[in-house]
Every structure is written in C-alpha cells, then in structure tokens.
mmCIF file of C-alpha atoms and ligand atoms in Angstrom:
data_model
loop_
_atom_site.group_PDB
_atom_site.id
_atom_site.type_symbol
_atom_site.label_atom_id
_atom_site.label_comp_id
_atom_site.label_asym_id
_atom_site.label_seq_id
_atom_site.Cartn_x
_atom_site.Cartn_y
_atom_site.Cartn_z
ATOM 1 C CA MET A 1 -201.391 6.663 82.378
ATOM 2 C CA ASN A 2 -197.745 7.590 81.752
ATOM 3 C CA ASN A 3 -195.909 6.890 85.007
ATOM 4 C CA ASN A 4 -193.112 9.353 84.306
ATOM 5 C CA THR A 5 -195.462 12.196 83.436
ATOM 6 C CA PRO A 6 -198.673 11.412 85.279
ATOM 7 C CA TYR A 7 -200.053 14.947 85.041
ATOM 8 C CA ILE A 8 -199.938 17.547 82.310
ATOM 9 C CA TRP A 9 -201.188 21.152 82.225
ATOM 10 C CA VAL A 10 -203.566 21.710 79.283
ATOM 11 C CA ASP A 11 -205.411 24.963 78.559
ATOM 12 C CA GLY A 12 -205.516 25.949 82.216
ATOM 13 C CA ASN A 13 -206.171 22.605 83.884
ATOM 14 C CA ILE A 14 -203.987 19.867 85.295
ATOM 15 C CA ILE A 15 -205.253 16.625 83.754
ATOM 16 C CA THR A 16 -203.916 13.089 83.489
ATOM 17 C CA SER A 17 -201.686 12.835 80.474
ATOM 18 C CA ASP A 18 -203.965 10.496 78.496
ATOM 19 C CA GLU A 19 -207.129 12.634 78.612
ATOM 20 C CA SER A 20 -206.088 15.537 76.400
ATOM 21 C CA GLY A 21 -208.829 15.007 73.812
ATOM 22 C CA CYS A 22 -206.730 16.243 70.860
ATOM 23 C CA THR A 23 -208.164 15.468 67.440
ATOM 24 C CA LEU A 24 -206.358 14.102 64.420
ATOM 25 C CA LEU A 25 -206.991 17.346 62.569
ATOM 26 C CA GLU A 26 -204.919 19.667 64.753
ATOM 27 C CA HIS A 27 -203.322 22.310 62.532
ATOM 28 C CA GLY A 28 -200.066 21.914 64.447
ATOM 29 C CA LEU A 29 -199.968 18.194 63.718
ATOM 30 C CA HIS A 30 -200.319 18.765 59.974
ATOM 31 C CA TYR A 31 -198.089 21.813 59.517
ATOM 32 C CA GLY A 32 -195.947 22.154 62.637
ATOM 33 C CA THR A 33 -197.662 25.428 63.531
ATOM 34 C CA GLY A 34 -196.592 25.556 67.123
ATOM 35 C CA VAL A 35 -193.840 26.841 69.338
ATOM 36 C CA PHE A 36 -192.203 25.068 72.235
ATOM 37 C CA GLU A 37 -189.550 25.407 74.896
ATOM 38 C CA GLY A 38 -187.167 23.070 76.642
ATOM 39 C CA ILE A 39 -186.579 24.134 80.236
ATOM 40 C CA ARG A 40 -185.012 22.385 83.205
ATOM 41 C CA CYS A 41 -185.756 22.165 86.882
ATOM 42 C CA TYR A 42 -182.979 21.112 89.257
ATOM 43 C CA PRO A 43 -182.930 20.213 92.934
ATOM 44 C CA THR A 44 -181.262 22.861 95.086
ATOM 45 C CA ALA A 45 -180.663 23.164 98.831
ATOM 46 C CA ASN A 46 -183.851 25.282 98.950
ATOM 47 C CA GLY A 47 -185.989 22.819 97.017
ATOM 48 C CA PRO A 48 -186.463 22.409 93.267
ATOM 49 C CA ALA A 49 -185.907 25.473 91.078
ATOM 50 C CA ILE A 50 -186.439 26.216 87.401
ATOM 51 C CA PHE A 51 -183.384 27.574 85.596
ATOM 52 C CA ARG A 52 -183.860 30.828 83.648
ATOM 53 C CA LEU A 53 -187.620 30.481 83.357
ATOM 54 C CA ASP A 54 -188.056 34.121 82.281
ATOM 55 C CA ALA A 55 -185.596 33.842 79.399
ATOM 56 C CA HIS A 56 -187.302 30.667 78.143
ATOM 57 C CA MET A 57 -190.724 32.305 78.361
ATOM 58 C CA LYS A 58 -189.513 35.370 76.444
ATOM 59 C CA ARG A 59 -188.181 33.166 73.655
ATOM 60 C CA LEU A 60 -191.463 31.226 73.629
ATOM 61 C CA GLN A 61 -193.330 34.510 73.280
ATOM 62 C CA ALA A 62 -191.113 35.628 70.396
ATOM 63 C CA GLY A 63 -191.937 32.374 68.561
ATOM 64 C CA ALA A 64 -195.651 32.715 69.321
ATOM 65 C CA GLU A 65 -195.649 36.216 67.838
ATOM 66 C CA VAL A 66 -194.218 34.885 64.565
ATOM 67 C CA LEU A 67 -197.263 32.609 64.314
ATOM 68 C CA GLY A 68 -199.705 35.328 65.411
ATOM 69 C CA MET A 69 -200.533 33.670 68.734
ATOM 70 C CA ASN A 70 -201.270 35.606 71.889
ATOM 71 C CA ILE A 71 -199.865 33.828 74.886
ATOM 72 C CA ASP A 72 -199.823 34.676 78.558
ATOM 73 C CA ILE A 73 -196.323 33.920 79.776
ATOM 74 C CA HIS A 74 -197.222 34.616 83.403
ATOM 75 C CA GLN A 75 -199.893 31.940 83.230
ATOM 76 C CA LEU A 76 -197.502 29.548 81.470
ATOM 77 C CA SER A 77 -194.763 30.191 84.043
ATOM 78 C CA GLN A 78 -197.219 29.366 86.816
ATOM 79 C CA ALA A 79 -198.301 26.298 84.826
ATOM 80 C CA ALA A 80 -194.685 25.072 84.786
ATOM 81 C CA LEU A 81 -194.531 25.383 88.569
ATOM 82 C CA ASP A 82 -197.942 23.724 88.960
ATOM 83 C CA VAL A 83 -197.149 20.753 86.743
ATOM 84 C CA LEU A 84 -193.846 20.118 88.541
ATOM 85 C CA HIS A 85 -195.732 20.194 91.784
ATOM 86 C CA ALA A 86 -198.481 17.881 90.492
ATOM 87 C CA ASN A 87 -195.901 15.390 89.217
ATOM 88 C CA GLN A 88 -193.716 15.784 92.330
ATOM 89 C CA HIS A 89 -190.742 16.265 90.010
ATOM 90 C CA GLN A 90 -187.617 17.805 91.511
ATOM 91 C CA SER A 91 -185.270 17.179 88.637
ATOM 92 C CA ALA A 92 -187.107 17.443 85.350
ATOM 93 C CA TYR A 93 -187.349 18.667 81.801
ATOM 94 C CA ILE A 94 -190.276 21.032 81.268
ATOM 95 C CA ARG A 95 -191.918 21.186 77.863
ATOM 96 C CA PRO A 96 -194.363 24.004 77.181
ATOM 97 C CA ILE A 97 -195.906 23.804 73.714
ATOM 98 C CA ILE A 98 -198.450 26.166 72.209
ATOM 99 C CA PHE A 99 -199.981 25.021 68.950
ATOM 100 C CA TYR A 100 -202.839 25.682 66.600
ATOM 101 C CA GLY A 101 -205.591 23.119 66.906
ATOM 102 C CA ALA A 102 -208.697 22.267 64.956
ATOM 103 C CA GLY A 103 -210.683 24.747 62.851
ATOM 104 C CA SER A 104 -209.324 24.570 59.323
ATOM 105 C CA LEU A 105 -206.584 22.921 57.341
ATOM 106 C CA GLY A 106 -205.989 26.049 55.281
ATOM 107 C CA LEU A 107 -202.695 27.878 55.540
ATOM 108 C CA ASP A 108 -204.107 30.988 57.156
ATOM 109 C CA VAL A 109 -203.629 31.061 60.893
ATOM 110 C CA GLY A 110 -205.535 33.154 63.377
ATOM 111 C CA ASP A 111 -208.835 33.235 65.210
ATOM 112 C CA GLN A 112 -210.421 30.536 63.043
ATOM 113 C CA LEU A 113 -208.137 28.044 64.801
ATOM 114 C CA VAL A 114 -208.213 26.993 68.426
ATOM 115 C CA THR A 115 -204.892 27.611 70.207
ATOM 116 C CA HIS A 116 -203.843 24.959 72.707
ATOM 117 C CA SER A 117 -201.320 25.434 75.480
ATOM 118 C CA VAL A 118 -199.700 22.446 77.124
ATOM 119 C CA VAL A 119 -197.004 22.251 79.785
ATOM 120 C CA ALA A 120 -195.538 18.848 80.613
ATOM 121 C CA SER A 121 -192.725 17.847 82.936
ATOM 122 C CA MET A 122 -190.733 14.641 82.775
ATOM 123 C CA PRO A 123 -187.612 13.053 84.233
ATOM 124 C CA TRP A 124 -184.663 13.769 81.946
ATOM 125 C CA LYS A 125 -181.086 12.961 81.099
ATOM 126 C CA SER A 126 -179.115 14.615 78.315
ATOM 127 C CA HIS A 127 -180.553 13.611 74.938
ATOM 128 C CA LEU A 128 -176.964 13.043 73.835
ATOM 129 C CA GLY A 129 -176.806 10.267 76.434
ATOM 130 C CA GLU A 130 -173.657 8.755 77.854
ATOM 131 C CA ALA A 131 -171.552 10.376 75.145
ATOM 132 C CA ALA A 132 -172.091 13.819 76.579
ATOM 133 C CA GLU A 133 -170.744 12.777 79.976
ATOM 134 C CA ASN A 134 -167.893 10.361 79.339
ATOM 135 C CA LYS A 135 -166.639 9.667 75.832
ATOM 136 C CA GLY A 136 -167.503 13.131 74.537
ATOM 137 C CA VAL A 137 -169.754 13.843 71.573
ATOM 138 C CA TRP A 138 -168.765 12.795 68.070
ATOM 139 C CA MET A 139 -169.964 15.281 65.482
ATOM 140 C CA LYS A 140 -170.274 14.982 61.744
ATOM 141 C CA THR A 141 -170.388 18.056 59.552
ATOM 142 C CA SER A 142 -173.789 17.933 57.946
ATOM 143 C CA SER A 143 -174.652 17.919 54.273
ATOM 144 C CA VAL A 144 -177.925 19.501 55.409
ATOM 145 C CA ARG A 145 -178.057 23.299 55.797
ATOM 146 C CA ARG A 146 -179.665 24.930 58.799
ATOM 147 C CA VAL A 147 -182.874 26.683 57.692
ATOM 148 C CA PRO A 148 -181.685 30.270 57.188
ATOM 149 C CA ALA A 149 -183.055 33.026 59.409
ATOM 150 C CA SER A 150 -184.195 34.766 56.228
ATOM 151 C CA SER A 151 -186.668 31.884 55.706
ATOM 152 C CA VAL A 152 -187.728 31.009 59.251
ATOM 153 C CA PRO A 153 -186.569 32.963 62.318
ATOM 154 C CA PRO A 154 -184.255 30.898 64.546
ATOM 155 C CA LEU A 155 -186.771 30.287 67.335
ATOM 156 C CA LYS A 156 -188.298 27.118 68.679
ATOM 157 C CA LEU A 157 -191.001 26.767 66.018
ATOM 158 C CA CYS A 158 -192.179 23.154 65.858
ATOM 159 C CA GLY A 159 -192.036 22.581 62.101
ATOM 160 C CA THR A 160 -188.470 23.847 61.810
ATOM 161 C CA TYR A 161 -187.240 20.915 63.879
ATOM 162 C CA VAL A 162 -187.665 18.593 60.902
ATOM 163 C CA ASN A 163 -184.478 20.314 59.709
ATOM 164 C CA SER A 164 -182.620 19.241 62.868
ATOM 165 C CA ILE A 165 -184.110 15.752 62.743
ATOM 166 C CA ILE A 166 -182.998 15.122 59.144
ATOM 167 C CA ALA A 167 -179.477 16.380 59.915
ATOM 168 C CA LYS A 168 -179.200 14.354 63.122
ATOM 169 C CA ARG A 169 -180.379 11.231 61.356
ATOM 170 C CA GLU A 170 -177.635 11.576 58.759
ATOM 171 C CA ALA A 171 -175.035 11.921 61.532
ATOM 172 C CA THR A 172 -176.279 9.045 63.695
ATOM 173 C CA GLN A 173 -176.550 6.702 60.713
ATOM 174 C CA ALA A 174 -172.846 7.342 60.089
ATOM 175 C CA GLY A 175 -172.012 6.442 63.726
ATOM 176 C CA PHE A 176 -171.827 9.970 65.176
ATOM 177 C CA GLU A 177 -174.001 11.472 67.912
ATOM 178 C CA GLU A 178 -174.521 14.952 66.534
ATOM 179 C CA ALA A 179 -174.547 16.926 63.302
ATOM 180 C CA LEU A 180 -172.691 20.191 62.824
ATOM 181 C CA PHE A 181 -174.467 22.707 60.613
ATOM 182 C CA LEU A 182 -172.166 24.793 58.396
ATOM 183 C CA ASP A 183 -173.237 27.642 56.158
ATOM 184 C CA PRO A 184 -172.324 27.694 52.443
ATOM 185 C CA ASP A 185 -169.192 29.773 53.241
ATOM 186 C CA GLY A 186 -167.873 27.215 55.753
ATOM 187 C CA ARG A 187 -168.803 29.137 58.881
ATOM 188 C CA ILE A 188 -170.062 27.166 61.868
ATOM 189 C CA CYS A 189 -173.762 27.660 62.571
ATOM 190 C CA GLU A 190 -174.735 25.312 65.422
ATOM 191 C CA ALA A 191 -175.626 21.707 66.174
ATOM 192 C CA THR A 192 -179.131 20.258 65.837
ATOM 193 C CA GLY A 193 -180.036 21.064 69.443
ATOM 194 C CA GLU A 194 -177.004 22.870 70.872
ATOM 195 C CA ASN A 195 -174.784 25.883 70.300
ATOM 196 C CA VAL A 196 -171.046 25.535 69.686
ATOM 197 C CA PHE A 197 -168.043 26.861 71.651
ATOM 198 C CA MET A 198 -164.316 26.448 71.227
ATOM 199 C CA VAL A 199 -161.279 27.045 73.435
ATOM 200 C CA LYS A 200 -157.899 28.066 72.018
ATOM 201 C CA ASN A 201 -154.927 29.085 74.175
ATOM 202 C CA GLY A 202 -157.283 29.483 77.142
ATOM 203 C CA ILE A 203 -159.667 31.851 75.312
ATOM 204 C CA VAL A 204 -163.289 30.699 75.228
ATOM 205 C CA THR A 205 -165.157 31.637 72.047
ATOM 206 C CA ALA A 206 -168.892 31.340 71.506
ATOM 207 C CA VAL A 207 -169.640 30.718 67.850
ATOM 208 C CA GLU A 208 -171.846 33.481 66.479
ATOM 209 C CA HIS A 209 -174.164 32.889 63.538
ATOM 210 C CA HIS A 210 -177.350 34.696 62.531
ATOM 211 C CA ASP A 211 -179.095 31.422 61.615
ATOM 212 C CA ALA A 212 -178.459 29.791 65.015
ATOM 213 C CA LEU A 213 -180.936 29.655 67.880
ATOM 214 C CA PRO A 214 -180.004 32.210 70.567
ATOM 215 C CA GLY A 215 -179.350 29.592 73.225
ATOM 216 C CA ILE A 216 -179.993 30.348 76.864
ATOM 217 C CA THR A 217 -177.249 27.967 78.009
ATOM 218 C CA ARG A 218 -174.929 29.706 75.528
ATOM 219 C CA ASP A 219 -175.804 33.065 77.035
ATOM 220 C CA THR A 220 -175.167 31.629 80.515
ATOM 221 C CA ILE A 221 -171.755 30.227 79.556
ATOM 222 C CA ILE A 222 -170.744 33.456 77.787
ATOM 223 C CA SER A 223 -171.353 35.241 81.047
ATOM 224 C CA LEU A 224 -169.711 32.597 83.275
ATOM 225 C CA ALA A 225 -166.623 32.247 81.063
ATOM 226 C CA GLN A 226 -166.425 35.871 79.891
ATOM 227 C CA ALA A 227 -166.315 34.322 76.440
ATOM 228 C CA GLU A 228 -165.690 36.253 73.274
ATOM 229 C CA VAL A 229 -168.447 36.036 70.658
ATOM 230 C CA ARG A 230 -167.634 35.947 66.963
ATOM 231 C CA PRO A 231 -168.097 33.973 63.749
ATOM 232 C CA VAL A 232 -165.866 30.895 63.418
ATOM 233 C CA TYR A 233 -164.935 28.942 60.279
ATOM 234 C CA LEU A 234 -164.685 25.140 60.302
ATOM 235 C CA LYS A 235 -160.925 25.336 59.719
ATOM 236 C CA GLU A 236 -160.452 27.311 62.925
ATOM 237 C CA LEU A 237 -162.763 25.053 64.924
ATOM 238 C CA LEU A 238 -160.805 21.963 63.843
ATOM 239 C CA ASN A 239 -157.663 23.667 65.103
ATOM 240 C CA ALA A 240 -159.112 24.439 68.565
ATOM 241 C CA ASP A 241 -157.738 22.947 71.803
ATOM 242 C CA GLU A 242 -161.232 22.114 73.062
ATOM 243 C CA VAL A 243 -164.720 22.145 71.581
ATOM 244 C CA PHE A 244 -167.950 21.869 73.528
ATOM 245 C CA LEU A 245 -171.701 22.202 73.019
ATOM 246 C CA THR A 246 -174.267 23.968 75.171
ATOM 247 C CA GLY A 247 -177.984 23.392 75.505
ATOM 248 C CA THR A 248 -180.662 23.024 78.143
ATOM 249 C CA SER A 249 -180.768 19.296 77.562
ATOM 250 C CA ALA A 250 -177.085 18.665 76.764
ATOM 251 C CA GLU A 251 -175.873 21.207 79.385
ATOM 252 C CA VAL A 252 -172.118 21.572 78.700
ATOM 253 C CA ALA A 253 -171.121 18.612 76.525
ATOM 254 C CA PRO A 254 -167.523 18.049 75.415
ATOM 255 C CA VAL A 255 -166.900 17.262 71.740
ATOM 256 C CA THR A 256 -164.163 14.696 71.134
ATOM 257 C CA ARG A 257 -164.469 14.236 67.395
ATOM 258 C CA ILE A 258 -165.506 16.286 64.365
ATOM 259 C CA ASP A 259 -165.347 14.120 61.225
ATOM 260 C CA ASN A 260 -161.785 12.725 61.399
ATOM 261 C CA THR A 261 -160.353 15.279 63.831
ATOM 262 C CA GLN A 262 -160.131 14.215 67.467
ATOM 263 C CA PHE A 263 -160.160 16.438 70.567
ATOM 264 C CA GLU A 264 -159.312 15.841 74.207
ATOM 265 C CA ILE A 265 -161.831 16.727 76.896
ATOM 266 C CA GLY A 266 -159.859 19.696 78.185
ATOM 267 C CA PRO A 267 -159.597 21.485 81.525
ATOM 268 C CA VAL A 268 -161.616 24.547 80.459
ATOM 269 C CA THR A 269 -164.570 22.394 79.384
ATOM 270 C CA ARG A 270 -164.355 20.422 82.643
ATOM 271 C CA ARG A 271 -164.236 23.631 84.696
ATOM 272 C CA LEU A 272 -167.252 25.078 82.869
ATOM 273 C CA GLN A 273 -169.186 21.823 83.277
ATOM 274 C CA THR A 274 -168.636 21.998 87.039
ATOM 275 C CA LEU A 275 -169.437 25.688 87.209
ATOM 276 C CA TYR A 276 -172.649 25.157 85.242
ATOM 277 C CA GLN A 277 -173.741 22.305 87.526
ATOM 278 C CA ASP A 278 -172.991 24.474 90.567
ATOM 279 C CA LEU A 279 -175.007 27.291 89.033
ATOM 280 C CA VAL A 280 -178.136 25.309 88.108
ATOM 281 C CA HIS A 281 -178.123 23.537 91.472
ATOM 282 C CA GLY A 282 -178.097 26.899 93.283
ATOM 283 C CA ARG A 283 -174.551 26.674 94.623
ATOM 284 C CA LEU A 284 -173.405 30.017 93.147
ATOM 285 C CA PRO A 285 -175.007 32.695 95.344
ATOM 286 C CA GLN A 286 -174.317 35.477 92.820
ATOM 287 C CA HIS A 287 -176.591 33.768 90.270
ATOM 288 C CA THR A 288 -179.616 32.724 92.315
ATOM 289 C CA ALA A 289 -181.726 35.342 90.480
ATOM 290 C CA TRP A 290 -181.679 32.892 87.538
ATOM 291 C CA LEU A 291 -183.518 30.293 89.611
ATOM 292 C CA THR A 292 -187.283 30.268 90.158
ATOM 293 C CA ARG A 293 -188.167 28.208 93.184
ATOM 294 C CA VAL A 294 -191.011 25.744 92.906
ATOM 295 C CA ARG A 295 -193.214 26.174 95.944
ATOM 296 C CA LYS A 296 -192.611 23.627 98.652
ATOM 297 C CA TRP A 297 -194.355 20.292 98.113
ATOM 298 C CA ALA A 298 -197.617 19.984 99.992
ATOM 299 C CA ALA A 299 -196.990 17.933 103.156
HETATM 300 N N1 PMP B 1 -179.859 25.220 69.037
HETATM 301 C C1 PMP B 1 -180.987 24.533 68.811
HETATM 302 C C2 PMP B 1 -181.407 24.288 67.397
HETATM 303 C C3 PMP B 1 -181.760 24.061 69.888
HETATM 304 O O1 PMP B 1 -182.882 23.373 69.673
HETATM 305 C C4 PMP B 1 -181.307 24.291 71.200
HETATM 306 C C5 PMP B 1 -182.090 23.746 72.372
HETATM 307 N N2 PMP B 1 -183.078 24.642 72.785
HETATM 308 C C6 PMP B 1 -180.131 25.033 71.391
HETATM 309 C C7 PMP B 1 -179.427 25.488 70.283
HETATM 310 C C8 PMP B 1 -179.659 25.377 72.767
HETATM 311 O O2 PMP B 1 -180.529 26.337 73.334
HETATM 312 P P1 PMP B 1 -180.767 26.420 74.901
HETATM 313 O O3 PMP B 1 -179.418 26.572 75.520
HETATM 314 O O4 PMP B 1 -181.615 27.629 75.067
HETATM 315 O O5 PMP B 1 -181.436 25.164 75.318
#
C-alpha cells in the first residue's frame, strides 16, 4: 500500500490505493479521455481547508461536458473531503480524475463505456521544486506550440497534457525548469502548468491568451493585486521588472530567467507570495469564503 496515499476514493467508495481493479483496456489509458483537477488543502487555525473547491469543481465539470460525461460535483466535493479525512491529510494536493473505462476501444464515447471517478489526496510540494522558492524559475521559450483552443478547449483534459509534457521536457533537457508557450505572433500564452504575470513600474499584469487554461490561482492573484489583464508580447515580458507564475501547485513562483534574460525576485512578487500564503492558510478574514473546511478529524 502507498504510505503517502493510503486511501483513495473510487466510484463512491474509499478503498486502499492498490485495490482499484482497473483493466489494461481503459479508454482513458489509450486515448487520454479523462478530465482531472489539481486542488490544494492547507492547514488553517480552524483545521484543514480546501482552497477554492467550487471553482475547481466547475472547471472539472466544464471538461467533463466536452467529453460527454455526466458528473456529480457535489458528490466529488464530498469525496475530496472524505479522502482527506481518510488519509488524515492536513496539507495535501487533491487529484480528482474522471475517465472513460472499459467497453470499447473505438473513438465514440458515451454510454458504451464505463465512467470512473477517482479522488486521491497526497502530500505535496511545488512541482517546480526548490527553484520556485529560492533561486526562482528559469524558463525557456518553447519550440512547441500550446494546443490551440480551436482544437481542444483549454481545460484539464488528460490527453492534452502530452503537449505540456513534451514542452517541459525540451526545457528541462536544456537546463531550465519550465517552458514558456508563445503563439505564432510572439504573444505569451502560458507555461506548461502555470499562468504568467509581469510587473512593470509597480503595475501587475496578468497575461491574457485565449489558448491558456483559465487558472484559479491567476484569478485569485488578479483579485488580490487588482491586476490588469491583457495580451503581452515576449518583447514586453523580457522588459518587465518582475515576472512570476501562478498555479495551484506552483502557487506564486518568481521567474528569474527567460532564455538569456535575467530577472530579480522583486518586492511585488514577494508581497504577493506572502499574501497568497496568508490567504490559503485562512489568515485573510475577507477571503474565508474561498476555503472549504474539512470536518474535524474523528477523535
Ligand atoms: N496552465 C496549465 C496548463 C495548468 O495545467 C495549470 C494548473 N492547473 C495552470 C495553468 C494553473 O491553473 P490553476 O491556478 O487553476 O492551478
């Protein structure tokens, strides 16, 4: 049994993580026909709480609709709370995934396929590792294009993440931590698992791009920083005073290098990092509506 994730919620039941009974012919395994979320739970003075659970569930539902899946987000929200409780996790990453299972390997999806729902929770640190906290993230502009929204909607559809994985691999093999997706006109799109912000003369700008995932951390920072939202070209980004990334996993991560251009970790990024940590840990009373408390652990 996995010691970090002893229990997992599968199709309505909490089971041990090695008894899922998935087959090797799951449709989702072969074609990436699934949708997932990345959510976080943080300890607060009132016990563990999930950050922006409703927003994550709405985005999950939007992705499920694209694949013709009916999901019950109330049940999945409760499942997230239940699995945290079962695993006794206070600080965790929560991974709901809904995917098509066995039934056919044809490319039609629908009732002929079983739909599986899984919610796991696990201890977590930023997937960008140490870099996100200390050195700052080094980014390489990618030769890979982000899948355009006109081909696949920018939601958390499983198969689409091969796009991010190929781009990230190119960047890490060249000694960088992250890839920066640009569109053919040189506008910034996003990173492989984060949205992009810049600061110039004290003004915080959230990069806007129709192919980018509508990030929930991005939305949070726009509101905290009263950021402006507009398209940004690479040339302007390279000329910024500060650049940072936002994501559930990466939180607010300073960028200190894009290709050969270096950036300092500036005061605005530092202030927003602190504010974000205060927010998710329940220390900003005006934002507690964004936190869903996990019921108290059984004594
Ligand atoms: N872009 C992509 C491609 C992502 O996978 C993520 C992570 N979900 C983000 C941006 C950031 O989104 P969020 O703040 O909702 O985690």
